[in-house]
Amino acid sequence: MAENLSVAIRGSTGLRLGQPGAVKPFPPDDLRPLKDRPCRVFEYSNGGRFFLYCDTTKTELIDLDTNKVVVTLDLKRTMSIAFSPKDTYFMLWEPYVTYAGEGQSQTPDPNLRIFNTNDGSPVTALISHKQATWKPVFSEDEKVMIRQAGSEILVHQGIGEELFSKFVFKKSFPKFDNYALSPNGQYIAIFTPPQGAAAGNVHVCRVDPKFSVVNTKNFFNGDKTVLFWNSKSTAVLILAHVEVDSTNKSYYGQSYLYLINVMTGDSCPINLGKNGPVYAVRWSPKGTEFAVCYGYMPAKVTFYNFRGDPVFDLQEGPRNDIHYNVFGNILLVCGFGNLSLGKMEFWDTEKRKLIISIEVPNTTYFEWAPDGRHFLTATTTPRLRIDNNYRLWHYSGKLLQECLYDSPNEELWQAQFRPWPKSSLYEFNVQPLTSDQKMQAGLLLKKTNGDQQATLIAAGAVKKAGAYVPPHLRNGNGAKAAAPPAAGGTKVQQVLSEAEKKIRALQKKVDDIAKLKEKRDRGETLQINQIEKIEKEDELVASLEALKLSAGA
């Protein structure tokens, strides 16, 4: 299924699209040198049909199914772009410009523009001052749109372009900091930080003219918050952060986590099993559980159910992020960024079992593929200006494609999968890995044998040498002493296929029969089961020859 995956790559050599490892310059009819056509920003539509980008000379929308240009816009300053949930509309934002000085009476132009995706026709133009809050928020069915204007929240409702004609109602929330609309568009969570002796709060309101309050959570320990709705719009998580740590244990401040259940009206703090910052919070796509990565290093990861009760803990380790795949049946637990080792653990969320663990050092970016089976890792500039690369993997840890930016003049800025339509997504059962699959996991390492040419072998097939063991303690069952480790402190294991393992087993049986026949010829008395083994010699030899023939041995 990896052959159906496509990526977009943005870097110092321009924009490229295609299969991982085989990307080509885009657009293909642009004859300018690659270094002269940098891409500032790009985005796939949610269903993967459309591709929108700005290359500092124009903003262009492409229909990837037909490879035709939908619309080319003379907008050179586009900085942020987005699609509505059903890809009916696309939105462009550029920095807001004001005119000052004598004789400057020109009215600022709208800097937020919304267009119809099918034909590129303009729908509306608005003013949005801040890049952090520029994007209008839609419900999943695109019948509700909410945008922020100063301290007011404006609600648009309607079908089609009626949605943008005029806001239906609005309400002022003095000094509120941020908000989050539930996926179904029925509720909105609004955060107001503490003001003097007054506590901060998160109001969960219905999206109606009165903004009827469903639930409220008050707290003092929160200068900033991030709000996370689950996919069913029945609960919202509040990650609150205080800039100053009152215990003086961390200059990153303190973090707190709260849960509001919209259906029951309950709200509660989440009991974290270790002190320290909260690095990541993720709802499962199924909406029935969430995972939290938290605590001073080594950090913990805990699974919680819908009510906020802990149900499963992972052992502590060097990690600072977590990612569910699209089906929620695999969770990646990883340590990226300042944790340069790049350890990645893949967990089966149904069985609560570790699938595989690999290390990908210096990783700065991770993304699950739309099929939920593959993933992308990358090292990008400006986070790291050396060893830029992107890699395609299978969740078993097997490396499928690798693209290295070896030239000092080449930089990788961004890598992203092309999404798939929801109708083409099919959940799969996570299977336990065989020993062969585990041996193929990890980065490819160089192996040298004397004067022979260096070859590549997966990290899963390399065992680190353990601590020194005295000879008299090696193989305590009386067997011969273990062989010393290979040079360089590692021992390379030979990777055998299932067919090769069967051939070895049959060959051993045939060799044992030959030894029994020698005993019989010397006049030694054989037991009944040994005689039965000799009688099966012809059958075993025939099976062995057939297996060698089929395996190409």
Coordinates of C-alpha atoms in Angstrom, one line a residue:
M1 CA 0.0 0.0 0.0
A2 CA 3.0 2.3 0.3
E3 CA 3.1 2.7 -3.4
N4 CA -0.2 4.7 -3.2
L5 CA 1.3 7.3 -0.8
S6 CA 2.3 10.8 -2.1
V7 CA 4.2 13.6 -0.4
A8 CA 4.9 17.3 -0.9
I9 CA 8.4 18.5 -0.1
R10 CA 9.4 22.1 0.4
G11 CA 13.0 23.2 0.6
S12 CA 15.8 25.4 -0.7
T13 CA 15.4 23.7 -4.1
G14 CA 11.8 24.6 -4.5
L15 CA 8.6 22.5 -4.3
R16 CA 8.4 18.8 -5.2
L17 CA 5.5 16.4 -5.3
G18 CA 5.3 12.6 -5.9
Q19 CA 5.9 9.3 -4.2
P20 CA 8.5 9.2 -1.4
G21 CA 11.9 8.9 -2.9
A22 CA 10.7 9.8 -6.4
V23 CA 9.4 13.4 -5.9
K24 CA 9.6 15.7 -9.0
P25 CA 9.7 19.5 -9.3
F26 CA 6.3 21.2 -9.2
P27 CA 4.7 22.6 -11.2
P28 CA 6.4 20.7 -14.0
D29 CA 5.9 23.4 -16.6
D30 CA 7.8 26.0 -14.6
L31 CA 11.2 26.4 -16.4
R32 CA 12.8 28.7 -13.9
P33 CA 15.9 27.3 -12.0
L34 CA 14.8 25.5 -8.8
K35 CA 16.6 28.0 -6.6
D36 CA 14.7 30.9 -8.1
R37 CA 11.2 29.5 -7.3
P38 CA 11.0 29.1 -3.6
C39 CA 7.7 28.0 -2.1
R40 CA 6.5 30.0 1.0
V41 CA 3.6 27.9 2.0
F42 CA 1.5 25.0 0.8
E43 CA -1.4 22.8 1.9
Y44 CA -3.3 19.8 0.7
S45 CA -7.1 19.8 0.9
N46 CA -8.5 17.5 3.6
G47 CA -9.6 14.9 1.0
G48 CA -6.3 15.2 -0.9
R49 CA -7.9 16.3 -4.2
F50 CA -6.6 19.9 -4.3
F51 CA -3.2 21.4 -3.7
L52 CA -2.8 25.1 -2.8
Y53 CA 0.6 26.9 -2.7
C54 CA 2.2 30.3 -2.9
D55 CA 5.6 30.7 -4.5
T56 CA 6.1 34.5 -3.7
T57 CA 4.9 35.4 -7.2
K58 CA 1.4 34.0 -7.2
T59 CA -1.0 31.8 -5.2
E60 CA -2.3 28.8 -7.2
L61 CA -4.9 26.0 -6.7
I62 CA -4.3 22.7 -8.5
D63 CA -6.8 19.9 -9.0
L64 CA -4.5 16.9 -8.5
D65 CA -7.1 14.4 -9.9
T66 CA -7.0 16.1 -13.3
N67 CA -3.6 17.9 -13.0
K68 CA -5.3 21.2 -14.1
V69 CA -5.0 24.7 -12.6
V70 CA -8.3 25.7 -10.9
V71 CA -7.3 29.3 -10.3
T72 CA -4.2 31.5 -10.3
L73 CA -4.4 34.5 -8.0
D74 CA -2.1 37.5 -8.1
L75 CA -1.5 37.3 -4.4
K76 CA 2.2 37.4 -3.6
R77 CA 2.1 38.0 0.1
T78 CA 0.1 34.9 1.2
M79 CA 1.4 33.6 4.5
S80 CA -1.2 31.2 5.8
I81 CA -3.7 29.0 3.9
A82 CA -6.4 26.5 5.0
F83 CA -9.4 24.5 3.7
S84 CA -12.8 24.1 5.2
P85 CA -13.6 20.6 6.6
K86 CA -15.5 19.4 3.5
D87 CA -13.1 21.3 1.1
T88 CA -15.8 23.5 -0.2
Y89 CA -13.8 26.6 0.5
F90 CA -10.2 27.7 0.8
M91 CA -8.9 30.6 2.8
L92 CA -5.9 32.9 2.3
W93 CA -4.3 35.2 4.9
E94 CA -1.6 37.8 4.4
P95 CA -0.2 40.3 6.9
Y96 CA -2.5 43.2 7.7
V97 CA -1.2 46.5 6.3
T98 CA -2.0 50.0 7.5
Y99 CA -1.1 53.3 5.9
A100 CA 0.4 56.2 7.9
G101 CA 1.8 59.6 7.2
E102 CA 0.7 62.8 5.6
G103 CA -1.5 62.4 2.6
Q104 CA -2.1 58.7 3.3
S105 CA -5.8 58.3 3.3
Q106 CA -5.9 54.9 1.6
T107 CA -8.2 52.3 3.3
P108 CA -6.4 49.1 4.3
D109 CA -7.3 46.2 2.0
P110 CA -9.0 43.0 3.5
N111 CA -6.3 40.5 4.3
L112 CA -8.5 37.4 4.8
R113 CA -10.0 36.1 1.6
I114 CA -12.3 33.1 1.1
F115 CA -12.8 31.4 -2.3
N116 CA -14.9 28.6 -3.7
T117 CA -12.7 25.5 -4.2
N118 CA -14.5 24.1 -7.3
D119 CA -14.0 27.1 -9.5
G120 CA -11.8 29.5 -7.5
S121 CA -14.5 32.2 -7.4
P122 CA -14.3 34.8 -4.6
V123 CA -16.8 34.3 -1.8
T124 CA -15.9 37.1 0.7
A125 CA -13.1 39.2 2.0
L126 CA -12.6 40.1 5.7
I127 CA -10.1 41.8 7.9
S128 CA -8.1 39.8 10.5
H129 CA -5.3 41.5 12.3
K130 CA -3.4 38.7 14.0
Q131 CA -1.9 35.6 12.4
A132 CA -2.5 33.6 15.6
T133 CA -6.3 34.0 15.3
W134 CA -6.8 34.6 11.6
K135 CA -8.5 31.3 10.6
P136 CA -12.3 31.0 10.8
V137 CA -13.4 27.8 12.5
F138 CA -16.0 25.5 10.9
S139 CA -18.2 22.7 12.1
E140 CA -17.7 19.4 10.4
D141 CA -20.9 19.9 8.2
E142 CA -19.8 23.5 7.3
K143 CA -23.2 24.8 8.6
V144 CA -21.5 26.9 11.4
M145 CA -18.5 29.2 11.1
I146 CA -17.0 31.2 14.0
R147 CA -14.5 33.9 13.8
Q148 CA -12.9 36.3 16.3
A149 CA -13.0 40.1 16.0
G150 CA -11.3 41.7 19.0
S151 CA -13.1 40.6 22.1
E152 CA -16.2 39.5 20.2
I153 CA -17.0 36.0 18.9
L154 CA -19.1 36.2 15.6
V155 CA -21.2 33.2 14.6
H156 CA -22.2 32.6 11.0
Q157 CA -24.8 30.0 10.1
G158 CA -26.2 28.9 6.8
I159 CA -25.8 26.6 3.8
G160 CA -23.5 27.4 0.9
E161 CA -22.4 31.0 0.4
E162 CA -25.3 32.1 2.7
L163 CA -22.9 31.2 5.5
F164 CA -20.7 34.2 4.7
S165 CA -23.3 36.8 4.0
K166 CA -23.5 38.2 7.6
F167 CA -23.0 36.9 11.1
V168 CA -26.2 35.7 12.7
F169 CA -25.3 36.7 16.3
K170 CA -22.3 37.7 18.4
K171 CA -21.2 38.1 21.9
S172 CA -18.5 40.0 23.7
F173 CA -16.2 38.1 26.1
P174 CA -13.9 40.8 27.7
K175 CA -10.2 39.8 27.8
F176 CA -10.9 36.2 26.7
D177 CA -7.8 34.5 25.4
N178 CA -8.8 31.6 23.1
Y179 CA -11.7 29.4 22.1
A180 CA -12.4 26.0 20.5
L181 CA -15.5 24.9 18.6
S182 CA -16.8 21.3 19.0
P183 CA -16.6 19.2 15.8
N184 CA -20.5 19.1 15.6
G185 CA -20.7 22.8 15.9
Q186 CA -23.1 22.7 18.9
Y187 CA -20.7 23.8 21.7
I188 CA -17.9 26.3 22.1
A189 CA -15.3 26.4 24.9
I190 CA -14.0 29.8 25.8
F191 CA -11.0 30.6 28.1
T192 CA -10.6 33.8 30.1
P193 CA -7.3 34.0 32.1
P194 CA -7.2 35.1 35.7
Q195 CA -7.6 38.8 36.4
G196 CA -6.2 40.0 39.7
A197 CA -8.2 38.3 42.5
A198 CA -10.7 36.8 40.0
A199 CA -10.0 33.2 38.9
G200 CA -9.6 32.2 35.3
N201 CA -12.3 30.0 33.7
V202 CA -13.4 28.0 30.8
H203 CA -17.0 28.3 29.8
V204 CA -18.6 25.6 27.7
C205 CA -21.5 27.3 25.9
R206 CA -24.1 26.2 23.4
V207 CA -23.8 27.9 20.1
D208 CA -27.1 29.9 20.3
P209 CA -27.9 33.7 20.5
K210 CA -27.6 33.6 24.3
F211 CA -24.4 31.5 24.5
S212 CA -26.1 29.4 27.1
V213 CA -23.5 28.1 29.6
V214 CA -23.5 24.3 29.9
N215 CA -20.5 24.0 32.2
T216 CA -17.8 26.1 33.8
K217 CA -14.4 25.2 35.2
N218 CA -12.7 27.9 37.4
F219 CA -9.0 27.8 38.3
F220 CA -6.1 30.2 39.2
N221 CA -3.2 28.1 37.8
G222 CA -3.5 29.0 34.1
D223 CA -2.0 31.9 32.2
K224 CA -2.4 30.1 28.9
T225 CA -4.6 27.1 27.9
V226 CA -5.0 24.7 25.0
L227 CA -8.4 23.2 24.5
F228 CA -8.9 19.8 23.0
W229 CA -12.4 18.5 21.9
N230 CA -12.9 14.7 21.4
S231 CA -14.2 13.6 18.0
K232 CA -17.7 12.9 19.5
S233 CA -18.1 16.5 20.8
T234 CA -18.9 15.1 24.3
A235 CA -15.9 16.2 26.2
V236 CA -13.1 18.8 26.2
L237 CA -9.7 18.7 27.8
I238 CA -8.1 21.9 29.2
L239 CA -4.3 22.0 29.3
A240 CA -3.5 25.0 31.5
H241 CA 0.0 26.4 31.8
V242 CA 1.6 28.8 34.3
E243 CA 4.7 30.7 33.2
V244 CA 6.3 30.7 36.7
D245 CA 6.9 27.5 38.7
S246 CA 6.1 28.1 42.3
T247 CA 8.3 25.2 43.4
N248 CA 11.3 26.6 41.5
K249 CA 12.0 23.1 40.0
S250 CA 11.5 24.1 36.4
Y251 CA 12.0 27.2 34.3
Y252 CA 9.4 25.9 31.9
G253 CA 6.6 26.7 34.4
Q254 CA 3.8 24.4 35.6
S255 CA 1.1 22.5 33.7
Y256 CA -2.3 21.3 34.8
L257 CA -4.9 19.2 33.0
Y258 CA -8.7 19.3 33.5
L259 CA -11.6 17.5 31.9
I260 CA -15.2 18.7 31.2
N261 CA -17.8 16.2 30.3
V262 CA -20.5 18.0 28.3
M263 CA -23.1 15.1 28.5
T264 CA -23.0 14.7 32.3
G265 CA -22.0 18.2 33.3
D266 CA -19.1 17.0 35.4
S267 CA -15.6 18.6 35.5
C268 CA -12.5 17.4 37.3
P269 CA -8.7 17.7 37.4
I270 CA -6.8 14.9 35.8
N271 CA -4.6 13.1 38.3
L272 CA -1.1 13.0 36.9
G273 CA 1.1 10.4 38.5
K274 CA 4.3 12.5 38.4
N275 CA 5.2 16.1 38.9
G276 CA 6.5 18.1 36.0
P277 CA 5.4 19.7 32.7
V278 CA 2.8 18.2 30.4
Y279 CA 4.5 17.7 27.0
A280 CA 1.6 16.3 25.0
V281 CA -2.1 15.5 25.2
R282 CA -4.0 13.5 22.5
W283 CA -7.5 12.3 22.2
S284 CA -7.9 8.9 20.5
P285 CA -9.7 9.4 17.1
K286 CA -12.4 7.1 18.5
G287 CA -13.1 9.7 21.2
T288 CA -13.3 7.2 24.0
E289 CA -9.9 7.7 25.6
F290 CA -6.9 10.0 25.7
A291 CA -3.2 9.8 26.4
V292 CA -0.9 12.2 28.2
C293 CA 2.9 12.5 28.2
Y294 CA 4.1 14.3 31.3
G295 CA 6.6 14.6 34.2
Y296 CA 10.2 15.5 34.7
M297 CA 12.5 13.4 32.6
P298 CA 12.3 10.5 32.3
A299 CA 8.7 11.2 31.4
K300 CA 5.6 9.0 31.9
V301 CA 2.7 8.2 29.5
T302 CA -0.7 7.3 30.9
F303 CA -3.9 6.3 29.1
Y304 CA -7.2 7.7 30.6
N305 CA -10.8 6.6 29.9
F306 CA -13.6 9.0 29.0
R307 CA -14.2 9.8 32.6
G308 CA -10.6 10.7 33.3
D309 CA -9.7 7.6 35.2
P310 CA -6.1 6.2 34.5
V311 CA -6.3 2.8 32.9
F312 CA -2.7 2.0 31.8
D313 CA 0.8 3.4 32.5
L314 CA 3.9 3.0 30.4
Q315 CA 7.3 2.8 31.9
E316 CA 9.2 6.0 32.3
G317 CA 11.5 7.0 29.4
P318 CA 13.1 9.8 27.3
R319 CA 9.9 11.0 25.5
N320 CA 8.1 14.3 24.9
D321 CA 5.4 13.6 22.3
I322 CA 2.6 11.1 21.4
H323 CA 0.7 10.5 18.1
Y324 CA -2.3 8.3 17.4
N325 CA -2.8 7.0 13.9
V326 CA -6.0 7.8 12.0
F327 CA -7.8 4.7 13.4
G328 CA -6.6 5.0 17.0
N329 CA -5.3 1.4 17.1
I330 CA -1.6 2.4 17.2
L331 CA 0.0 5.1 19.4
L332 CA 3.5 6.4 18.9
V333 CA 5.4 7.4 22.0
C334 CA 8.5 9.3 21.1
G335 CA 11.3 11.7 22.1
F336 CA 12.2 14.4 19.5
G337 CA 13.7 17.8 19.5
N338 CA 16.1 18.3 22.4
L339 CA 15.9 14.5 23.0
S340 CA 18.3 13.8 20.2
L341 CA 18.3 10.0 20.5
G342 CA 14.9 10.0 18.8
K343 CA 13.5 6.9 20.5
M344 CA 10.1 5.8 19.0
E345 CA 7.8 3.2 20.6
F346 CA 4.7 1.9 18.8
W347 CA 1.9 0.6 21.1
D348 CA -1.1 -1.5 20.2
T349 CA -3.8 0.5 22.0
E350 CA -6.3 -2.4 22.1
K351 CA -4.0 -5.0 23.6
R352 CA -1.8 -2.5 25.5
K353 CA 1.3 -4.2 24.1
L354 CA 4.5 -2.8 22.7
I355 CA 4.8 -3.5 18.9
I356 CA 8.3 -2.4 18.3
S357 CA 10.9 0.2 19.5
I358 CA 13.4 2.0 17.2
E359 CA 15.7 4.9 17.3
V360 CA 15.8 7.7 14.7
P361 CA 18.2 10.4 16.0
N362 CA 17.7 14.1 15.3
T363 CA 14.1 13.7 14.2
T364 CA 12.3 17.0 14.2
Y365 CA 9.0 16.0 12.5
F366 CA 6.6 13.1 12.5
E367 CA 3.4 12.4 10.6
W368 CA 1.2 9.3 10.2
A369 CA 0.3 8.3 6.7
P370 CA -3.4 8.4 5.8
D371 CA -3.5 4.6 5.7
G372 CA -2.5 4.4 9.4
R373 CA 0.2 1.8 8.6
H374 CA 3.1 4.0 7.4
F375 CA 4.7 7.1 8.8
L376 CA 7.1 9.9 7.8
T377 CA 10.0 11.2 9.8
A378 CA 12.1 14.2 8.9
T379 CA 15.0 16.4 10.0
T380 CA 14.3 20.0 8.9
T381 CA 15.7 23.4 8.8
P382 CA 15.8 25.7 10.7
R383 CA 15.4 23.3 13.7
L384 CA 18.5 21.5 12.5
R385 CA 20.6 22.7 9.6
I386 CA 22.7 19.6 9.2
D387 CA 21.7 16.0 8.3
N388 CA 18.4 17.1 6.7
N389 CA 16.4 14.2 5.4
Y390 CA 13.0 12.5 5.2
R391 CA 12.2 8.8 5.6
L392 CA 9.2 6.6 4.9
W393 CA 8.6 3.7 7.4
H394 CA 6.1 0.9 8.1
Y395 CA 4.8 0.7 11.7
S396 CA 6.8 -2.5 12.1
G397 CA 9.8 -0.3 12.2
K398 CA 11.0 -1.2 8.7
L399 CA 12.6 1.6 6.7
L400 CA 11.1 1.7 3.1
Q401 CA 12.5 5.0 1.6
E402 CA 15.2 7.4 2.6
C403 CA 16.1 10.7 1.0
L404 CA 19.3 12.4 2.4
Y405 CA 20.2 16.1 1.8
D406 CA 24.0 15.6 1.6
S407 CA 24.8 18.9 -0.2
P408 CA 25.6 21.8 2.2
N409 CA 23.5 24.1 0.0
E410 CA 20.4 22.0 0.2
E411 CA 17.9 22.4 3.0
L412 CA 14.6 20.6 3.8
W413 CA 11.9 22.9 5.2
Q414 CA 8.7 20.9 5.2
A415 CA 7.4 17.4 4.3
Q416 CA 3.8 16.4 4.3
F417 CA 1.6 13.4 3.2
R418 CA -1.2 13.8 0.7
P419 CA -4.4 12.9 2.5
W420 CA -6.9 10.3 1.4
P421 CA -10.7 10.6 1.2
K422 CA -12.4 9.1 4.2
S423 CA -14.2 6.6 1.9
S424 CA -10.9 5.0 1.1
L425 CA -9.8 4.4 4.7
Y426 CA -10.2 0.9 6.1
E427 CA -9.2 -0.1 9.6
F428 CA -6.8 -3.0 10.0
N429 CA -5.9 -5.5 12.8
V430 CA -2.5 -4.9 14.4
Q431 CA -0.6 -8.2 14.1
P432 CA 2.2 -9.2 16.4
L433 CA 5.6 -9.0 14.6
T434 CA 7.6 -12.1 13.7
S435 CA 11.3 -12.4 14.7
D436 CA 12.1 -11.7 11.0
Q437 CA 10.2 -8.4 11.0
K438 CA 11.8 -7.3 14.3
M439 CA 15.3 -8.0 12.7
Q440 CA 14.4 -5.7 9.8
A441 CA 13.4 -2.7 12.1
G442 CA 15.4 0.5 12.5
L443 CA 17.8 2.5 10.5
L444 CA 20.3 0.9 8.1
L445 CA 23.7 0.6 9.7
K446 CA 27.0 -0.1 7.9
K447 CA 28.6 -3.5 8.5
T448 CA 32.2 -4.2 7.4
N449 CA 33.9 -7.7 7.4
G450 CA 37.6 -7.4 7.1
D451 CA 38.6 -6.1 3.7
Q452 CA 35.1 -6.7 2.2
Q453 CA 33.0 -3.8 1.0
A454 CA 30.7 -2.3 3.6
T455 CA 27.1 -3.4 3.5
L456 CA 23.9 -2.1 5.1
I457 CA 22.0 -4.0 7.8
A458 CA 18.9 -3.0 9.8
A459 CA 19.5 -1.9 13.4
G460 CA 17.1 -4.6 14.6
A461 CA 19.6 -7.3 13.4
V462 CA 22.4 -5.8 15.6
K463 CA 22.8 -6.8 19.2
K464 CA 24.8 -4.5 21.5
A465 CA 27.4 -6.5 23.5
G466 CA 26.6 -6.8 27.1
A467 CA 28.8 -6.4 30.2
Y468 CA 31.8 -8.7 30.6
V469 CA 31.0 -12.2 32.0
P470 CA 33.7 -14.4 33.4
P471 CA 34.4 -17.6 31.4
H472 CA 33.3 -19.9 34.3
L473 CA 29.9 -18.1 34.4
R474 CA 29.1 -18.2 30.7
N475 CA 26.4 -20.7 29.7
G476 CA 25.9 -21.9 33.2
N477 CA 24.2 -25.1 32.0
G478 CA 27.5 -26.7 31.2
A479 CA 27.7 -25.8 27.5
K480 CA 30.8 -24.4 25.9
A481 CA 31.7 -20.8 26.6
A482 CA 30.1 -18.1 24.5
A483 CA 32.1 -16.7 21.6
P484 CA 33.5 -13.2 22.2
P485 CA 31.5 -10.3 20.7
A486 CA 32.3 -9.0 17.2
A487 CA 34.8 -6.2 16.8
G488 CA 33.4 -2.8 17.6
G489 CA 31.3 -4.0 20.5
T490 CA 28.4 -5.4 18.4
K491 CA 27.4 -8.8 17.2
V492 CA 25.6 -9.0 13.9
Q493 CA 22.9 -11.7 13.7
Q494 CA 22.1 -13.3 10.4
V495 CA 18.6 -12.7 9.2
L496 CA 16.9 -15.9 8.2
S497 CA 13.6 -16.3 6.3
E498 CA 11.0 -18.8 7.3
A499 CA 12.0 -21.1 4.4
E500 CA 15.7 -21.0 5.5
K501 CA 14.7 -21.9 9.0
K502 CA 12.7 -24.9 7.8
I503 CA 15.6 -26.0 5.6
R504 CA 18.0 -25.9 8.6
A505 CA 15.6 -27.9 10.7
L506 CA 15.1 -30.6 8.1
Q507 CA 18.9 -30.7 7.4
K508 CA 19.5 -31.3 11.1
K509 CA 17.1 -34.2 11.2
V510 CA 18.8 -35.8 8.1
D511 CA 22.2 -35.4 9.8
D512 CA 20.9 -37.0 13.0
I513 CA 19.6 -40.0 10.9
A514 CA 23.1 -40.4 9.3
K515 CA 24.6 -40.6 12.8
L516 CA 22.0 -43.2 13.9
K517 CA 22.8 -45.3 10.8
E518 CA 26.5 -45.2 11.7
K519 CA 25.7 -46.5 15.2
R520 CA 23.5 -49.3 13.7
D521 CA 26.4 -50.3 11.3
R522 CA 28.8 -50.6 14.3
G523 CA 26.4 -53.1 15.8
E524 CA 25.0 -50.8 18.5
T525 CA 21.4 -51.5 19.7
L526 CA 18.9 -48.7 18.7
Q527 CA 15.7 -47.8 20.4
I528 CA 12.4 -48.1 18.7
N529 CA 11.9 -44.3 18.2
Q530 CA 15.4 -44.2 16.6
I531 CA 14.6 -47.0 14.2
E532 CA 11.4 -45.1 13.3
K533 CA 13.5 -42.0 12.5
I534 CA 15.7 -44.0 10.1
E535 CA 12.6 -45.3 8.3
K536 CA 11.5 -41.7 7.6
E537 CA 14.8 -40.8 6.0
D538 CA 13.6 -40.9 2.4
E539 CA 10.5 -38.8 3.2
L540 CA 12.7 -36.1 5.0
V541 CA 15.2 -36.0 2.2
A542 CA 12.5 -35.6 -0.4
S543 CA 10.9 -32.7 1.6
L544 CA 14.3 -31.1 2.0
E545 CA 15.1 -31.2 -1.7
A546 CA 11.7 -29.8 -2.6
L547 CA 12.1 -27.0 -0.1
K548 CA 15.6 -26.1 -1.4
L549 CA 14.2 -26.1 -4.9
S550 CA 11.3 -23.8 -4.1
A551 CA 13.6 -21.4 -2.1
G552 CA 16.1 -21.3 -4.9
A553 CA 18.8 -22.8 -2.6

